Every structure is written in C-alpha cells, then in structure tokens.
mmCIF file of C-alpha atoms in Angstrom:
data_model
loop_
_atom_site.group_PDB
_atom_site.id
_atom_site.type_symbol
_atom_site.label_atom_id
_atom_site.label_comp_id
_atom_site.label_asym_id
_atom_site.label_seq_id
_atom_site.Cartn_x
_atom_site.Cartn_y
_atom_site.Cartn_z
ATOM 1 C CA MET A 297 -36.934 -38.428 26.139
ATOM 2 C CA ILE A 298 -33.468 -38.257 24.589
ATOM 3 C CA PRO A 299 -31.108 -36.764 27.187
ATOM 4 C CA PHE A 300 -29.479 -33.892 25.354
ATOM 5 C CA LYS A 301 -29.436 -30.131 25.745
ATOM 6 C CA ILE A 302 -27.841 -27.484 23.515
ATOM 7 C CA HIS A 303 -26.102 -24.455 24.994
ATOM 8 C CA CYS A 304 -25.131 -21.271 23.163
ATOM 9 C CA ILE A 305 -22.114 -19.061 23.852
ATOM 10 C CA ASP A 306 -22.318 -15.652 22.172
ATOM 11 C CA VAL A 307 -18.715 -14.740 21.346
ATOM 12 C CA LYS A 308 -19.721 -11.071 20.892
ATOM 13 C CA ASN A 309 -17.043 -10.532 18.257
ATOM 14 C CA SER A 310 -17.237 -8.573 15.012
ATOM 15 C CA LEU A 311 -18.108 -11.751 13.090
ATOM 16 C CA GLN A 312 -21.012 -12.486 15.464
ATOM 17 C CA ASN A 313 -19.890 -16.058 16.170
ATOM 18 C CA TYR A 314 -21.820 -18.521 18.285
ATOM 19 C CA ILE A 315 -20.165 -21.497 19.965
ATOM 20 C CA TRP A 316 -22.569 -24.420 20.422
ATOM 21 C CA LEU A 317 -22.263 -26.987 23.192
ATOM 22 C CA LEU A 318 -24.132 -30.294 22.986
ATOM 23 C CA GLU A 319 -24.658 -31.643 26.504
ATOM 24 C CA HIS A 320 -25.422 -35.223 27.415
ATOM 25 C CA THR A 321 -27.499 -34.296 30.441
ATOM 26 C CA PRO A 322 -27.060 -37.454 32.581
ATOM 27 C CA THR A 323 -23.254 -37.072 32.568
ATOM 28 C CA HIS A 324 -22.993 -33.299 31.908
ATOM 29 C CA GLN A 325 -20.389 -34.103 29.264
ATOM 30 C CA VAL A 326 -20.377 -31.783 26.271
ATOM 31 C CA ALA A 327 -19.144 -31.656 22.710
ATOM 32 C CA VAL A 328 -18.160 -28.154 21.662
ATOM 33 C CA ILE A 329 -18.674 -27.138 18.051
ATOM 34 C CA ASP A 330 -16.281 -24.657 16.398
ATOM 35 C CA PRO A 331 -14.771 -23.078 19.545
ATOM 36 C CA THR A 332 -13.714 -19.546 18.649
ATOM 37 C CA GLU A 333 -12.118 -18.787 22.028
ATOM 38 C CA ALA A 334 -10.968 -21.321 24.620
ATOM 39 C CA VAL A 335 -11.538 -19.147 27.683
ATOM 40 C CA LEU A 336 -15.220 -18.647 26.834
ATOM 41 C CA VAL A 337 -15.730 -22.403 26.652
ATOM 42 C CA GLN A 338 -13.740 -23.081 29.815
ATOM 43 C CA ASP A 339 -15.551 -20.395 31.807
ATOM 44 C CA TYR A 340 -18.980 -21.512 30.560
ATOM 45 C CA CYS A 341 -18.288 -25.151 31.455
ATOM 46 C CA THR A 342 -17.070 -24.173 34.911
ATOM 47 C CA GLU A 343 -20.084 -21.945 35.546
ATOM 48 C CA HIS A 344 -22.607 -24.564 34.424
ATOM 49 C CA GLY A 345 -20.931 -27.678 35.803
ATOM 50 C CA LEU A 346 -20.145 -29.153 32.388
ATOM 51 C CA GLU A 347 -17.270 -31.409 31.371
ATOM 52 C CA LEU A 348 -15.749 -30.878 27.931
ATOM 53 C CA SER A 349 -15.341 -34.310 26.314
ATOM 54 C CA GLN A 350 -15.200 -33.748 22.533
ATOM 55 C CA ILE A 351 -14.460 -31.039 19.960
ATOM 56 C CA TRP A 352 -16.230 -30.957 16.574
ATOM 57 C CA LEU A 353 -14.884 -28.725 13.794
ATOM 58 C CA THR A 354 -16.638 -27.890 10.526
ATOM 59 C CA HIS A 355 -13.814 -26.158 8.624
ATOM 60 C CA TRP A 356 -10.435 -24.494 9.006
ATOM 61 C CA HIS A 357 -11.296 -20.777 9.277
ATOM 62 C CA LYS A 358 -9.699 -19.188 12.315
ATOM 63 C CA ASP A 359 -12.943 -18.055 13.955
ATOM 64 C CA HIS A 360 -13.969 -21.739 14.087
ATOM 65 C CA ILE A 361 -10.771 -23.351 15.390
ATOM 66 C CA ALA A 362 -8.812 -20.671 17.293
ATOM 67 C CA GLY A 363 -9.790 -21.991 20.725
ATOM 68 C CA VAL A 364 -8.738 -25.591 20.117
ATOM 69 C CA PRO A 365 -4.990 -25.423 20.959
ATOM 70 C CA ASP A 366 -5.670 -24.050 24.441
ATOM 71 C CA LEU A 367 -8.570 -26.473 25.048
ATOM 72 C CA ILE A 368 -6.394 -29.515 24.331
ATOM 73 C CA GLN A 369 -3.316 -28.187 26.130
ATOM 74 C CA LYS A 370 -4.375 -29.453 29.560
ATOM 75 C CA GLN A 371 -6.296 -32.582 28.582
ATOM 76 C CA SER A 372 -6.317 -35.109 25.765
ATOM 77 C CA LEU A 373 -9.569 -34.749 23.841
ATOM 78 C CA PRO A 374 -10.947 -36.283 20.668
ATOM 79 C CA VAL A 375 -10.952 -33.560 18.000
ATOM 80 C CA TYR A 376 -13.235 -34.371 15.071
ATOM 81 C CA GLY A 377 -12.908 -32.471 11.811
ATOM 82 C CA PRO A 378 -12.607 -32.637 8.031
ATOM 83 C CA LYS A 379 -9.977 -35.054 6.742
ATOM 84 C CA ALA A 380 -9.579 -32.860 3.657
ATOM 85 C CA GLU A 381 -8.345 -29.972 5.828
ATOM 86 C CA LEU A 382 -5.833 -31.830 8.006
ATOM 87 C CA GLU A 383 -2.979 -29.707 6.673
ATOM 88 C CA LYS A 384 -4.719 -26.588 7.958
ATOM 89 C CA ILE A 385 -6.058 -28.169 11.177
ATOM 90 C CA PRO A 386 -3.206 -30.445 12.314
ATOM 91 C CA PHE A 387 -4.700 -31.076 15.758
ATOM 92 C CA ILE A 388 -7.594 -33.128 14.338
ATOM 93 C CA ASN A 389 -7.170 -36.675 15.648
ATOM 94 C CA HIS A 390 -10.464 -38.048 14.282
ATOM 95 C CA PRO A 391 -10.496 -37.045 10.583
ATOM 96 C CA LEU A 392 -13.877 -37.368 8.897
ATOM 97 C CA GLU A 393 -15.236 -37.704 5.367
ATOM 98 C CA HIS A 394 -18.681 -37.745 3.744
ATOM 99 C CA ASN A 395 -20.974 -40.448 5.156
ATOM 100 C CA ASP A 396 -18.678 -41.195 8.108
ATOM 101 C CA GLN A 397 -20.433 -41.803 11.421
ATOM 102 C CA PHE A 398 -19.491 -41.790 15.071
ATOM 103 C CA SER A 399 -21.372 -41.960 18.350
ATOM 104 C CA PHE A 400 -21.850 -39.358 21.056
ATOM 105 C CA HIS A 401 -23.249 -41.096 24.152
ATOM 106 C CA GLY A 402 -25.052 -43.669 22.052
ATOM 107 C CA THR A 403 -26.465 -41.209 19.539
ATOM 108 C CA GLU A 404 -25.274 -41.460 15.954
ATOM 109 C CA VAL A 405 -23.583 -38.437 14.410
ATOM 110 C CA GLN A 406 -23.589 -38.459 10.601
ATOM 111 C CA ILE A 407 -21.067 -36.493 8.549
ATOM 112 C CA ILE A 408 -22.151 -34.707 5.380
ATOM 113 C CA ALA A 409 -19.540 -33.136 3.118
ATOM 114 C CA VAL A 410 -20.562 -29.663 1.934
ATOM 115 C CA PRO A 411 -17.751 -28.144 -0.173
ATOM 116 C CA GLY A 412 -18.113 -24.552 -1.326
ATOM 117 C CA HIS A 413 -17.343 -22.175 1.519
ATOM 118 C CA THR A 414 -14.152 -24.201 1.955
ATOM 119 C CA LEU A 415 -13.281 -27.318 -0.026
ATOM 120 C CA GLY A 416 -13.291 -29.604 3.011
ATOM 121 C CA HIS A 417 -16.264 -28.196 4.936
ATOM 122 C CA ILE A 418 -18.324 -30.832 6.762
ATOM 123 C CA VAL A 419 -21.467 -30.698 8.891
ATOM 124 C CA TYR A 420 -22.720 -32.832 11.774
ATOM 125 C CA PHE A 421 -26.239 -34.288 11.571
ATOM 126 C CA LEU A 422 -27.907 -36.053 14.509
ATOM 127 C CA ASP A 423 -31.101 -37.515 13.109
ATOM 128 C CA ALA A 424 -32.249 -38.970 16.449
ATOM 129 C CA ILE A 425 -32.506 -35.506 18.000
ATOM 130 C CA ASP A 426 -33.266 -33.524 14.807
ATOM 131 C CA VAL A 427 -30.103 -31.424 15.020
ATOM 132 C CA LEU A 428 -27.715 -30.091 12.363
ATOM 133 C CA PHE A 429 -24.517 -28.213 13.187
ATOM 134 C CA CYS A 430 -23.726 -26.647 9.830
ATOM 135 C CA GLY A 431 -20.890 -24.172 10.373
ATOM 136 C CA ASP A 432 -20.790 -21.604 7.577
ATOM 137 C CA THR A 433 -22.561 -23.516 4.795
ATOM 138 C CA LEU A 434 -26.223 -22.868 5.594
ATOM 139 C CA PHE A 435 -27.259 -19.773 7.534
ATOM 140 C CA ALA A 436 -30.706 -18.742 8.702
ATOM 141 C CA MET A 437 -32.175 -17.175 5.521
ATOM 142 C CA GLY A 438 -28.738 -17.258 3.875
ATOM 143 C CA CYS A 439 -25.610 -19.242 3.096
ATOM 144 C CA GLY A 440 -21.864 -18.858 3.349
ATOM 145 C CA ARG A 441 -19.732 -17.080 0.799
ATOM 146 C CA VAL A 442 -18.143 -19.250 -1.872
ATOM 147 C CA PHE A 443 -14.459 -18.846 -0.990
ATOM 148 C CA GLU A 444 -12.649 -22.009 -2.115
ATOM 149 C CA GLY A 445 -15.146 -24.094 -4.037
ATOM 150 C CA THR A 446 -17.343 -23.439 -7.044
ATOM 151 C CA TYR A 447 -20.902 -22.142 -7.154
ATOM 152 C CA GLN A 448 -21.930 -25.545 -8.471
ATOM 153 C CA GLN A 449 -20.364 -27.248 -5.441
ATOM 154 C CA MET A 450 -22.095 -24.881 -3.030
ATOM 155 C CA TYR A 451 -25.433 -25.297 -4.797
ATOM 156 C CA HIS A 452 -25.206 -29.081 -4.481
ATOM 157 C CA SER A 453 -24.019 -28.836 -0.882
ATOM 158 C CA LEU A 454 -27.061 -26.767 0.032
ATOM 159 C CA ALA A 455 -29.280 -29.259 -1.809
ATOM 160 C CA ARG A 456 -27.900 -32.005 0.445
ATOM 161 C CA LEU A 457 -28.944 -30.031 3.512
ATOM 162 C CA ALA A 458 -32.308 -29.051 2.030
ATOM 163 C CA ALA A 459 -33.089 -32.762 1.659
ATOM 164 C CA LEU A 460 -32.794 -33.388 5.410
ATOM 165 C CA PRO A 461 -36.045 -33.865 7.371
ATOM 166 C CA PRO A 462 -38.006 -30.575 7.559
ATOM 167 C CA ARG A 463 -38.109 -30.791 11.387
ATOM 168 C CA THR A 464 -34.284 -30.660 11.567
ATOM 169 C CA GLN A 465 -33.072 -27.795 13.752
ATOM 170 C CA VAL A 466 -30.362 -25.736 12.061
ATOM 171 C CA TYR A 467 -27.505 -24.492 14.251
ATOM 172 C CA CYS A 468 -25.163 -22.324 12.188
ATOM 173 C CA THR A 469 -22.207 -20.413 13.593
ATOM 174 C CA HIS A 470 -23.051 -16.731 13.018
ATOM 175 C CA GLU A 471 -25.832 -14.297 13.886
ATOM 176 C CA TYR A 472 -26.334 -13.099 10.326
ATOM 177 C CA THR A 473 -30.090 -13.594 10.211
ATOM 178 C CA LEU A 474 -31.171 -9.955 10.077
ATOM 179 C CA SER A 475 -28.903 -9.002 7.180
ATOM 180 C CA ASN A 476 -29.917 -12.225 5.412
ATOM 181 C CA ALA A 477 -33.587 -11.407 6.002
ATOM 182 C CA GLN A 478 -33.101 -7.930 4.515
ATOM 183 C CA PHE A 479 -31.607 -9.502 1.396
ATOM 184 C CA ALA A 480 -34.343 -12.141 1.183
ATOM 185 C CA LYS A 481 -36.996 -9.422 1.365
ATOM 186 C CA HIS A 482 -35.173 -7.534 -1.392
ATOM 187 C CA VAL A 483 -35.133 -10.478 -3.819
ATOM 188 C CA GLU A 484 -38.570 -11.906 -2.908
ATOM 189 C CA PRO A 485 -40.639 -8.864 -1.871
ATOM 190 C CA ASP A 486 -43.935 -10.691 -2.440
ATOM 191 C CA ASN A 487 -43.138 -13.759 -0.331
ATOM 192 C CA PRO A 488 -45.386 -13.510 2.770
ATOM 193 C CA ALA A 489 -43.319 -16.050 4.715
ATOM 194 C CA ILE A 490 -40.186 -13.941 4.204
ATOM 195 C CA LEU A 491 -41.973 -10.714 5.180
ATOM 196 C CA GLU A 492 -43.354 -12.300 8.341
ATOM 197 C CA ARG A 493 -40.002 -13.781 9.297
ATOM 198 C CA PHE A 494 -38.195 -10.510 8.614
ATOM 199 C CA GLU A 495 -40.451 -8.703 11.107
ATOM 200 C CA GLN A 496 -39.936 -11.453 13.692
ATOM 201 C CA VAL A 497 -36.132 -11.410 13.268
ATOM 202 C CA GLU A 498 -36.031 -7.624 13.436
ATOM 203 C CA ARG A 499 -37.944 -7.679 16.746
ATOM 204 C CA MET A 500 -35.677 -10.379 18.173
ATOM 205 C CA ARG A 501 -32.493 -8.536 17.266
ATOM 206 C CA MET A 502 -33.813 -5.265 18.708
ATOM 207 C CA LEU A 503 -34.148 -7.186 21.987
ATOM 208 C CA GLY A 504 -30.683 -8.703 21.605
ATOM 209 C CA GLN A 505 -32.094 -12.213 21.228
ATOM 210 C CA CYS A 506 -30.483 -15.099 19.355
ATOM 211 C CA THR A 507 -32.413 -15.964 16.176
ATOM 212 C CA LEU A 508 -31.246 -19.587 16.122
ATOM 213 C CA PRO A 509 -31.923 -22.406 15.692
ATOM 214 C CA SER A 510 -33.840 -22.305 12.471
ATOM 215 C CA THR A 511 -35.366 -25.379 10.837
ATOM 216 C CA ILE A 512 -35.011 -26.904 7.385
ATOM 217 C CA ALA A 513 -38.747 -26.298 6.910
ATOM 218 C CA ALA A 514 -38.365 -22.574 7.644
ATOM 219 C CA GLU A 515 -35.362 -22.320 5.342
ATOM 220 C CA LEU A 516 -37.212 -23.954 2.451
ATOM 221 C CA GLU A 517 -39.872 -21.253 2.798
ATOM 222 C CA THR A 518 -37.687 -18.200 3.415
ATOM 223 C CA ASN A 519 -34.108 -18.804 2.238
ATOM 224 C CA PRO A 520 -33.563 -17.569 -1.344
ATOM 225 C CA PHE A 521 -30.461 -19.729 -1.740
ATOM 226 C CA LEU A 522 -32.375 -22.935 -0.989
ATOM 227 C CA ARG A 523 -35.191 -21.762 -3.241
ATOM 228 C CA ALA A 524 -32.943 -21.229 -6.285
ATOM 229 C CA ASP A 525 -33.948 -23.556 -9.136
ATOM 230 C CA SER A 526 -30.544 -23.783 -10.814
ATOM 231 C CA VAL A 527 -26.830 -23.255 -10.297
ATOM 232 C CA GLU A 528 -27.082 -20.137 -12.456
ATOM 233 C CA GLU A 529 -29.831 -18.641 -10.294
ATOM 234 C CA PHE A 530 -27.914 -19.526 -7.139
ATOM 235 C CA GLN A 531 -24.733 -17.902 -8.479
ATOM 236 C CA HIS A 532 -26.648 -14.765 -9.430
ATOM 237 C CA LEU A 533 -28.086 -14.499 -5.902
ATOM 238 C CA ARG A 534 -24.758 -15.218 -4.187
ATOM 239 C CA VAL A 535 -22.891 -12.617 -6.239
ATOM 240 C CA MET A 536 -25.654 -10.103 -5.563
ATOM 241 C CA LYS A 537 -25.538 -10.811 -1.823
ATOM 242 C CA ASP A 538 -21.733 -10.391 -1.756
ATOM 243 C CA SER A 539 -22.165 -6.694 -2.489
ATOM 244 C CA PHE A 540 -25.621 -6.143 -0.950
#
C-alpha cells in the first residue's frame, strides 16, 4: 500500500475554497496545495501532528497563494509553482513548466500546463496514487472561467486532463459542484448520469458534505465542458455558464 493520505481544510470563505494536504503517513510530512490562509494550515497541522514540508501552487490568484508569505516566514520551505507566473508569485523557489517532474517521498509528481483560467496555470498529477490537484482548471461537473487565456487554450487544457486515466481522483480547489450540476442538468436534461449525480450532490450539500474528490471517469460522463466536441461548443457553454 502506498503510504499517502489526503486531508481537506474547508476555508469557509465566500469563494468556497478547499486547501488540500498530501500526507506521507510514515513521516507525517505534508505538501499543502494552494494555501488560502496560513493560520488554517498551521492550526490543522498542529492539531493532527503533521509537519509542513512543501508548498504546491497552481496559479497566482490571491485565494490560492495568500497564505504562503506567513507559512515561509518562520521556516525555509520549497515552494513549487508555475514558472510563467514568477512575476506574480515571487516566492516560488522551484519554478515548474509543462512535463517537469519532481519527487515527493519517492513518488513522482508530474506537471501539466493548463493555460486558460490564467496563462501560467499548472496542475500536479501523481500517477502512482491516482491523484490530480487541478486548481481552478477542472471542477467537478464544471471548469474555471477563461480569464487570461483563450477558449481554444482552455479547451485543449481540459482535453489534456480528460486524457488522464479514468480512475484518477480529481481534487479541485472550490466547492462549486452543486451550481455546476444545476448547469449540467440545464444543458443536458436527458443525461441520466447527470440527473443521478445532481441528486447525489444536492443531498451531500444539504448535509454540508464535501463533494470531492471526483474522478476523470465521472467527469467524462457528467461534465458538459469535457463532453464538448469542439472549441466552438465549449465556448458557447462557457459563455452561457458565465451568466447562468
């Protein structure tokens, strides 16, 4: 059994951020992904006996990097992040590009560039444990807004993620699944997989439960943005969702 465990911190902010922690269980060392607030990470690590050893950033938006300055103030930590966004994230000391790799306790972490939401957005894929930390590019039943890139870039970025193994667990950074499910049901009202998942997500959110992780397999069945057959169809859906 591969010795890793994933922890979730619910930021409980208006953007519904999650902070993910990847723990190497034998050492209790963790990598934190997109830390919104330092104190939440520090308190969680203290409470659960974890040692923060790495920081992984997907893109420059404040709700993904705001906690980093305070986390690195007291200790020197490797901060991984997109090389293309160094000007906006100056505290990155391990800049990364597409197809770069590094190791976390002997497990390979592969970098995939996914421009669209921001031009430098990257994701972290750990094939050995079937895990994808995808920031704001792919959401459960949705995708990020196209802020800096083009619709063509975002379409191709999502295609890169859709090509990952179906078993891959998808850890995105926001609890947007219910609103995404409502939109998916609107655009594909006759898709039984979407209708079934909508009911499941609605029940989970009524109970205050986290709807993540998803899987690539589930997204291929229920995510309209991954199911779009062309850039034009994707753009039509994304523009529609922007004002849904």
